[in-house]
Amino acid sequence: MKVQNWPGTDIGDVYNDIISKVAPTGDVLGVGDSAFTHAVCNMKYFRENPPNKGIAININPNDLGKMNNFDVIYCNANDMTFEDDSFDFVYCNGV
């Protein structure tokens, strides 16, 4: 996967470039994401290509809510209860 050169670029643009190259579709799980504007689930790619079902998990109750087509819920990444094969794509951020 070729990504662009990023000197002096906003980190959000870097994340978006990577997400765009991977181009996840279907049901997406974001581990360690949040319902804030700087979140991966709020990157331009996901705003323009919302997942069928988007769930993001976080252990901070202040980081929960809705962002685009994602529900950001309270869940510990070490104790997830999702069934096997529940998601087509999983990303992890800051965990």
Short mmCIF file of C-alpha atoms in Angstrom, two decimals:
data_model
loop_
_atom_site.label_atom_id
_atom_site.label_comp_id
_atom_site.label_asym_id
_atom_site.label_seq_id
_atom_site.Cartn_x
_atom_site.Cartn_y
_atom_site.Cartn_z
CA MET A 1 0.00 0.00 0.00
CA LYS A 2 1.54 3.30 -1.06
CA VAL A 3 0.75 6.30 1.11
CA GLN A 4 1.64 9.91 0.56
CA ASN A 5 4.51 11.83 2.15
CA TRP A 6 3.15 13.71 5.19
CA PRO A 7 5.66 16.31 6.51
CA GLY A 8 3.79 19.16 8.21
CA THR A 9 0.45 17.46 7.62
CA ASP A 10 -2.36 17.30 10.17
CA ILE A 11 -2.55 13.84 11.80
CA GLY A 12 -6.21 13.60 10.74
CA ASP A 13 -5.09 13.75 7.11
CA VAL A 14 -2.57 10.98 7.76
CA TYR A 15 -5.21 8.72 9.33
CA ASN A 16 -7.65 9.49 6.53
CA ASP A 17 -5.03 8.64 3.88
CA ILE A 18 -4.41 5.26 5.51
CA ILE A 19 -8.12 4.49 6.01
CA SER A 20 -8.81 5.47 2.38
CA LYS A 21 -6.15 3.05 1.12
CA VAL A 22 -7.61 0.18 3.16
CA ALA A 23 -11.18 1.25 2.22
CA PRO A 24 -13.16 -0.73 4.82
CA THR A 25 -16.78 -1.57 4.03
CA GLY A 26 -19.57 -3.57 5.64
CA ASP A 27 -19.77 -3.82 9.42
CA VAL A 28 -16.87 -2.02 11.16
CA LEU A 29 -15.58 -2.15 14.73
CA GLY A 30 -13.31 0.61 16.03
CA VAL A 31 -11.42 -0.35 19.19
CA GLY A 32 -10.38 2.63 21.28
CA ASP A 33 -12.20 5.23 19.20
CA SER A 34 -14.41 8.06 20.52
CA ALA A 35 -17.33 10.29 19.59
CA PHE A 36 -15.14 13.38 19.11
CA THR A 37 -14.37 15.28 15.92
CA HIS A 38 -10.75 14.02 15.91
CA ALA A 39 -11.90 10.36 16.02
CA VAL A 40 -11.04 7.85 13.31
CA CYS A 41 -14.75 7.13 12.88
CA ASN A 42 -15.12 10.81 11.94
CA MET A 43 -12.43 10.75 9.25
CA LYS A 44 -13.46 12.00 5.82
CA TYR A 45 -13.46 8.43 4.46
CA PHE A 46 -16.12 7.27 6.95
CA ARG A 47 -18.18 10.45 6.46
CA GLU A 48 -18.26 9.76 2.70
CA ASN A 49 -18.45 5.93 3.01
CA PRO A 50 -20.40 5.12 6.17
CA PRO A 51 -20.29 1.47 7.25
CA ASN A 52 -23.42 -0.66 7.20
CA LYS A 53 -23.04 -0.99 10.96
CA GLY A 54 -20.39 0.92 12.84
CA ILE A 55 -19.53 0.25 16.45
CA ALA A 56 -16.65 1.84 18.31
CA ILE A 57 -15.68 0.89 21.84
CA ASN A 58 -14.05 2.94 24.56
CA ILE A 59 -13.51 2.55 28.32
CA ASN A 60 -13.94 6.26 29.06
CA PRO A 61 -17.61 7.11 29.70
CA ASN A 62 -16.96 10.69 28.51
CA ASP A 63 -15.99 9.46 25.03
CA LEU A 64 -19.27 7.70 24.18
CA GLY A 65 -22.08 8.71 21.81
CA LYS A 66 -22.82 8.74 18.08
CA MET A 67 -20.42 9.74 15.31
CA ASN A 68 -21.46 9.40 11.67
CA ASN A 69 -22.83 5.86 11.37
CA PHE A 70 -20.96 4.65 14.47
CA ASP A 71 -22.32 4.01 17.95
CA VAL A 72 -19.49 4.57 20.42
CA ILE A 73 -20.24 2.31 23.37
CA TYR A 74 -18.64 1.48 26.69
CA CYS A 75 -16.63 -1.72 26.39
CA ASN A 76 -13.22 -2.95 27.52
CA ALA A 77 -11.17 -4.28 24.59
CA ASN A 78 -9.95 -7.10 26.86
CA ASP A 79 -13.52 -8.26 27.50
CA MET A 80 -15.51 -7.90 24.27
CA THR A 81 -18.65 -10.01 23.95
CA PHE A 82 -19.20 -9.77 20.20
CA GLU A 83 -19.83 -13.05 18.39
CA ASP A 84 -17.09 -14.35 16.07
CA ASP A 85 -17.33 -12.93 12.54
CA SER A 86 -19.54 -10.01 13.70
CA PHE A 87 -17.46 -7.48 11.74
CA ASP A 88 -16.00 -7.24 8.27
CA PHE A 89 -13.26 -4.83 9.39
CA VAL A 90 -11.72 -3.99 12.77
CA TYR A 91 -9.32 -1.15 13.50
CA CYS A 92 -7.58 -0.23 16.73
CA ASN A 93 -6.61 3.27 17.75
CA GLY A 94 -4.67 4.32 20.83
CA VAL A 95 -4.99 1.03 22.70
#
